[in-house]
Tab-separated table of C-alpha atoms in Angstrom:
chain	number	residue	atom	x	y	z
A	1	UNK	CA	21.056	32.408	56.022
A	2	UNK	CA	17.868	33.546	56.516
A	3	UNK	CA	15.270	31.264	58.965
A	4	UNK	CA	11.934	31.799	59.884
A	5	UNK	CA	10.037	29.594	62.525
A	6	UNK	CA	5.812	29.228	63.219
A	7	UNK	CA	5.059	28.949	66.902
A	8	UNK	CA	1.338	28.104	67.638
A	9	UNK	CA	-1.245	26.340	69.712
A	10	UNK	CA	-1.511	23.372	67.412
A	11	UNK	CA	-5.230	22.662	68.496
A	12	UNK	CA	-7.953	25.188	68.717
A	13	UNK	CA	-11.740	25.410	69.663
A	14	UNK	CA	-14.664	26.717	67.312
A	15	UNK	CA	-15.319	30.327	67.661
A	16	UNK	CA	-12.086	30.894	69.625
A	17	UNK	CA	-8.925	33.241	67.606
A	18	UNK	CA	-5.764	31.398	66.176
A	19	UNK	CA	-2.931	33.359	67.398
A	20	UNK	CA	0.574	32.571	65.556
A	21	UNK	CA	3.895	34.103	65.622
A	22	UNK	CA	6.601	33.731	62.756
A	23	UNK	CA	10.217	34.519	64.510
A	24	UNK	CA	13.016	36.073	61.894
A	25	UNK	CA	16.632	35.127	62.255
A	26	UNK	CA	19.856	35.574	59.880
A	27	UNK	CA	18.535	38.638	58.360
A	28	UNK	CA	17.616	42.396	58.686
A	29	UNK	CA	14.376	42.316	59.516
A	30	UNK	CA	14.324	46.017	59.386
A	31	UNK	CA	15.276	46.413	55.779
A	32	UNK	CA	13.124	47.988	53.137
A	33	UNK	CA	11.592	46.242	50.153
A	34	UNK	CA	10.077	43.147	51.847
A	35	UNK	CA	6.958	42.232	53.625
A	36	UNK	CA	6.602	39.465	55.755
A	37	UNK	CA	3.349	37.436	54.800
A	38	UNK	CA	1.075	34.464	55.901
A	39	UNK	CA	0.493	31.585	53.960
A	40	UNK	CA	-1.712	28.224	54.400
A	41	UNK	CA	-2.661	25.052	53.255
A	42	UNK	CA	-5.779	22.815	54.110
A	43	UNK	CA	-4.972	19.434	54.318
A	44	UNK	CA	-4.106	17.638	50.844
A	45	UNK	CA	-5.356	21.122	49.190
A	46	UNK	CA	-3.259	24.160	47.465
A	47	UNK	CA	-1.695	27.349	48.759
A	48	UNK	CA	-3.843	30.540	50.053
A	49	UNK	CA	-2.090	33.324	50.672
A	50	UNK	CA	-3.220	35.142	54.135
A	51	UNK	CA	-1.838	38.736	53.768
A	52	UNK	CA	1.590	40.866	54.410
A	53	UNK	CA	2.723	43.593	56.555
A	54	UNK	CA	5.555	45.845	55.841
A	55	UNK	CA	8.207	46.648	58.417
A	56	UNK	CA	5.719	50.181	58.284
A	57	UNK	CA	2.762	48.332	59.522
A	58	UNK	CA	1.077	48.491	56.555
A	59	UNK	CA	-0.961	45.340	55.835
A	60	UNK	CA	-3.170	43.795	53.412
A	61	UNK	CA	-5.615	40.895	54.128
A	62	UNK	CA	-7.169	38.490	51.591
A	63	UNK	CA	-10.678	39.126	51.586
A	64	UNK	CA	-11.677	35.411	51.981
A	65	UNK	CA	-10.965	36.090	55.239
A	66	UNK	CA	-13.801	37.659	55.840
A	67	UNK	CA	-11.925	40.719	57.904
A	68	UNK	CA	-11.277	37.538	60.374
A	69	UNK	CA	-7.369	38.494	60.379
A	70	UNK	CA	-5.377	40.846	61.533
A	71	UNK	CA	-1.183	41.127	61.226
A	72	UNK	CA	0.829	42.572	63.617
A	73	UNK	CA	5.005	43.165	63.586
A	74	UNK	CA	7.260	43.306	66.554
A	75	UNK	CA	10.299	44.701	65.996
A	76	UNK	CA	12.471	44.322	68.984
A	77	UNK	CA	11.907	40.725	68.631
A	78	UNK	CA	11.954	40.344	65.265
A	79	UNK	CA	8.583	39.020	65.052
A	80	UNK	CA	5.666	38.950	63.542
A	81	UNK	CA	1.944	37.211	64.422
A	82	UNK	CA	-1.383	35.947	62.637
A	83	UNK	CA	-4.462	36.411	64.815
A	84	UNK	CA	-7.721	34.775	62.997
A	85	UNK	CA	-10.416	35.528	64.756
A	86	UNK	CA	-13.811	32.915	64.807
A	87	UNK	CA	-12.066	29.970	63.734
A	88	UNK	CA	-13.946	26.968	62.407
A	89	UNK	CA	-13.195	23.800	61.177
A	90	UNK	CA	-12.314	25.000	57.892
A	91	UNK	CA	-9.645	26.987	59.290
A	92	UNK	CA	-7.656	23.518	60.226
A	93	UNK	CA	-4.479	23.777	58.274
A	94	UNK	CA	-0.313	24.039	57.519
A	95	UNK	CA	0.279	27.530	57.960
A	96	UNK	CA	3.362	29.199	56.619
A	97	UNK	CA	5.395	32.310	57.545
A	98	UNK	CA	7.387	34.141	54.443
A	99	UNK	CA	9.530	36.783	53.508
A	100	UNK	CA	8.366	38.763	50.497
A	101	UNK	CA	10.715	40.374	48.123
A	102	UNK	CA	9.034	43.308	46.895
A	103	UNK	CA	11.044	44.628	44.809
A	104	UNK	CA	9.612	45.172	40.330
A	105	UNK	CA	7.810	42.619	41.307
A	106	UNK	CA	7.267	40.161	44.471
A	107	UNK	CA	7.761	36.553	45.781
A	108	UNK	CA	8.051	34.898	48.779
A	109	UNK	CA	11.905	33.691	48.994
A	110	UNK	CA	12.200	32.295	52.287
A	111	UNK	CA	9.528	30.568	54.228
A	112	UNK	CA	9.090	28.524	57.631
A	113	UNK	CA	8.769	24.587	57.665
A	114	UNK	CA	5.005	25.122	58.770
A	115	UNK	CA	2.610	24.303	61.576
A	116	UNK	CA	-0.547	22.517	61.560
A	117	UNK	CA	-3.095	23.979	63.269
A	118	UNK	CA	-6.093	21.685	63.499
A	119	UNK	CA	-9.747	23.540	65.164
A	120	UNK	CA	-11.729	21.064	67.141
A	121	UNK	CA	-13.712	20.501	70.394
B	1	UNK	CA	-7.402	36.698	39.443
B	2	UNK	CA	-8.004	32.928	38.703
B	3	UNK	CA	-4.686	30.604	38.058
B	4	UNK	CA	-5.141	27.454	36.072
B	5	UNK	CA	-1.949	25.057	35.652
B	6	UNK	CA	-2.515	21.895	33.852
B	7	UNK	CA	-1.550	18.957	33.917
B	8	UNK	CA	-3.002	18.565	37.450
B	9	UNK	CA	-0.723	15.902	37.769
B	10	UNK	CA	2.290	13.848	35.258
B	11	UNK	CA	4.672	10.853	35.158
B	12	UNK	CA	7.742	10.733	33.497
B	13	UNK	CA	11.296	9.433	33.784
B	14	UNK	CA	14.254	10.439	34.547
B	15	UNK	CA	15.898	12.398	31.941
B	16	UNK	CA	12.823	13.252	30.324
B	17	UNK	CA	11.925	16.690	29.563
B	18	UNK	CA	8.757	17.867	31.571
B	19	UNK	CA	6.494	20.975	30.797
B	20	UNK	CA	4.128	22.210	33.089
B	21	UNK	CA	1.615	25.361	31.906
B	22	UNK	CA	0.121	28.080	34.084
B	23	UNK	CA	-2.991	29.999	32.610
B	24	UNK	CA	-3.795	33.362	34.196
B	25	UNK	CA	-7.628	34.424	33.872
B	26	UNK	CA	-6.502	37.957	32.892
B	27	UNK	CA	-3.031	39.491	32.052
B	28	UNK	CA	-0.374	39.517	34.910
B	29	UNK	CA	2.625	41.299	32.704
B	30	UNK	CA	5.718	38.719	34.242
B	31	UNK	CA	4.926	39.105	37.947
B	32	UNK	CA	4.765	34.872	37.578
B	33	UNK	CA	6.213	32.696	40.090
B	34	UNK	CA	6.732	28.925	40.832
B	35	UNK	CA	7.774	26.970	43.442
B	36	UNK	CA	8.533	23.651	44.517
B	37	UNK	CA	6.766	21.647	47.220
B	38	UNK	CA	7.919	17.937	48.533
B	39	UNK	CA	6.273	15.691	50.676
B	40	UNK	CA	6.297	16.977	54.173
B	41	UNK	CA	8.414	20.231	53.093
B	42	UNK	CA	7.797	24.183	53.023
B	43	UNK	CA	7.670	25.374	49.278
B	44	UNK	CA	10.390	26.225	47.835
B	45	UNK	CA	11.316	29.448	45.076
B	46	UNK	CA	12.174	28.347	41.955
B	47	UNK	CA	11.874	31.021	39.348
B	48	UNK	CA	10.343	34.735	39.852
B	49	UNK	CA	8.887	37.311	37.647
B	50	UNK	CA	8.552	34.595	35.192
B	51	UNK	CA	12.308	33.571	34.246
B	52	UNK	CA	14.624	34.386	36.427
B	53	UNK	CA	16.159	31.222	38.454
B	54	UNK	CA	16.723	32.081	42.048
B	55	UNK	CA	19.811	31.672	43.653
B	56	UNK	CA	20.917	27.772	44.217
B	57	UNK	CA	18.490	26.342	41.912
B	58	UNK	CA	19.117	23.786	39.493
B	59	UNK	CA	19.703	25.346	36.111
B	60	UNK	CA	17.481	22.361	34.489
B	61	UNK	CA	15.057	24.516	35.832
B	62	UNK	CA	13.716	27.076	33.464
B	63	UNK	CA	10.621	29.582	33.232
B	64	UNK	CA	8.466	31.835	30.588
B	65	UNK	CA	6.059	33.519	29.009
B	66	UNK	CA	3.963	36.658	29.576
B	67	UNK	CA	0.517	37.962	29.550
B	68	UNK	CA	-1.603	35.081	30.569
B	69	UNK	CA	0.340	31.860	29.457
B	70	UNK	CA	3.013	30.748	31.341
B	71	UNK	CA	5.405	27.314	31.357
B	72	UNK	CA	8.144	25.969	33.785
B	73	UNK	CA	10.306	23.296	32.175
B	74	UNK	CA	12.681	21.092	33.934
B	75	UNK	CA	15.155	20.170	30.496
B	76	UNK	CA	16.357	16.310	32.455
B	77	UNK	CA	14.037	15.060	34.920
B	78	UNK	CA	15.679	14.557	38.044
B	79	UNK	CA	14.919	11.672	41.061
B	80	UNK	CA	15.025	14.755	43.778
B	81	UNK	CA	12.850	16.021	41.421
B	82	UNK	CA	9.675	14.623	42.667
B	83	UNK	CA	7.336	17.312	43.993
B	84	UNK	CA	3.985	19.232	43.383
B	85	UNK	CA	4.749	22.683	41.266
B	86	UNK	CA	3.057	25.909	41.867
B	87	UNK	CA	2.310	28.620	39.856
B	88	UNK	CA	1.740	32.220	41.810
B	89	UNK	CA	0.967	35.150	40.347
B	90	UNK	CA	1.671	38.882	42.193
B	91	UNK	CA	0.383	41.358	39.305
B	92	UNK	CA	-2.812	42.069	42.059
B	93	UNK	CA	-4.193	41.447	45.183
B	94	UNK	CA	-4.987	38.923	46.672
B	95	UNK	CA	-2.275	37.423	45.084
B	96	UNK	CA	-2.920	33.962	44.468
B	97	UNK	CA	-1.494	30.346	43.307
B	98	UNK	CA	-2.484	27.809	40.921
B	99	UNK	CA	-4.016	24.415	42.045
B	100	UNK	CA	-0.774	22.358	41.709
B	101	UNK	CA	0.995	19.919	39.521
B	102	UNK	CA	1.870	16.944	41.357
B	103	UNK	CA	4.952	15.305	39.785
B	104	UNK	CA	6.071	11.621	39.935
B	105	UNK	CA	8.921	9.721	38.449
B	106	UNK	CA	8.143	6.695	36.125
């Protein structure tokens, strides 16, 4: 069975980056046809999708980020990480690692229990 | 691409049948989603590319339509049931997700 687990600060300053790692387990993380994607939630609010990478490297970022994220993969570890750059207050939020089936078409069929990150002074 | 579910929220009881209705602001083909979120819980994937039930879920469970008009329907409400639903659609990036139906139990 697949498992996927968000490690993170939990607290962060204004202006400083949000670095996050999602670690893979029960699974070929090496196998073709999925990307591995970033998901988050404000607080009491709906789900925004982040972006993906592909075991490649290839990624794609949502542009309400502003070009404030980047995704990066580790594959020895079976890892990959979220760094969002210039955080502010509106950056507090769940955020959620995912596996993304991308097959005819895509969705996200495993996902981590979450972390709350929460940006403050 | 904007996704619009309605009703934002719904109460019902148990054994009811329950509709929920996602609205795509242009056409997305099937490439549809929805997924389950309880209190304190990750989502969950309940139906993909519009109709197909993934693996372990609850065959009350059900999901269709094309184009821009979508519906999951869950045929006999269900206590475990109680959850906000989320419509997501992949047809483009940045893919994105509907605002949420919050479900509650009567």
């Amino acid at each position: 069975q697949m498992q996927l687990q968000e490690s993170g600060p939990g607290l962060v300053k204004p202006s400083q980056t949000l670095s996050l790692t999602c670690t893979v387990s029960g699974g070929s993380f090496s196998r073709g046809g999925y990307y591995w994607s970033w998901i988050r939630q404000h607080p009491g609010k709906g789900l925004e999708w982040i972006g993906y990478i592909a075991y490649s490297g290839t990624t794609y970022y949502n542009p309400s980020l502003k070009s404030r994220g980047a995704i990066s993969i580790d594959t020895s570890k079976d890892q990959f990480s979220l760094n969002l750059s210039s955080v502010t207050a509106a950056d507090t939020a769940v955020y959620y690692c995912a596996r993304v089936r991308a097959t005819t078409s895509a969705y996200f069929d495993y996902w981590g229990q979450g972390t709350l990150i929460t940006v403050s002074s | 691409i904007q996704m619009t579910q309605s009703p934002s929220s719904l109460s019902a009881s148990v054994g009811d049948r329950v509709t929920i209705t996602c609205r795509a602001s242009q056409s997305i083909s099937n490439y549809l989603n929805w997924y389950q979120e309880k209190p304190g819980k990750a989502p969950k994937l309940l139906i993909y590319a519009a109709s197909n039930l993934q693996s372990g879920v609850p065959s009350r469970f059900s999901g269709s339509g094309s184009g821009t008009d979508f519906t999951l329907t869950i045929s006999s409400l269900q206590p475990e049931d109680l959850a906000t639903y989320y419509c997501q659609q992949t047809y483009s990036t940045p893919w994105t997700f509907g605002q949420g139906t919050k479900v509650e139990i009567k």
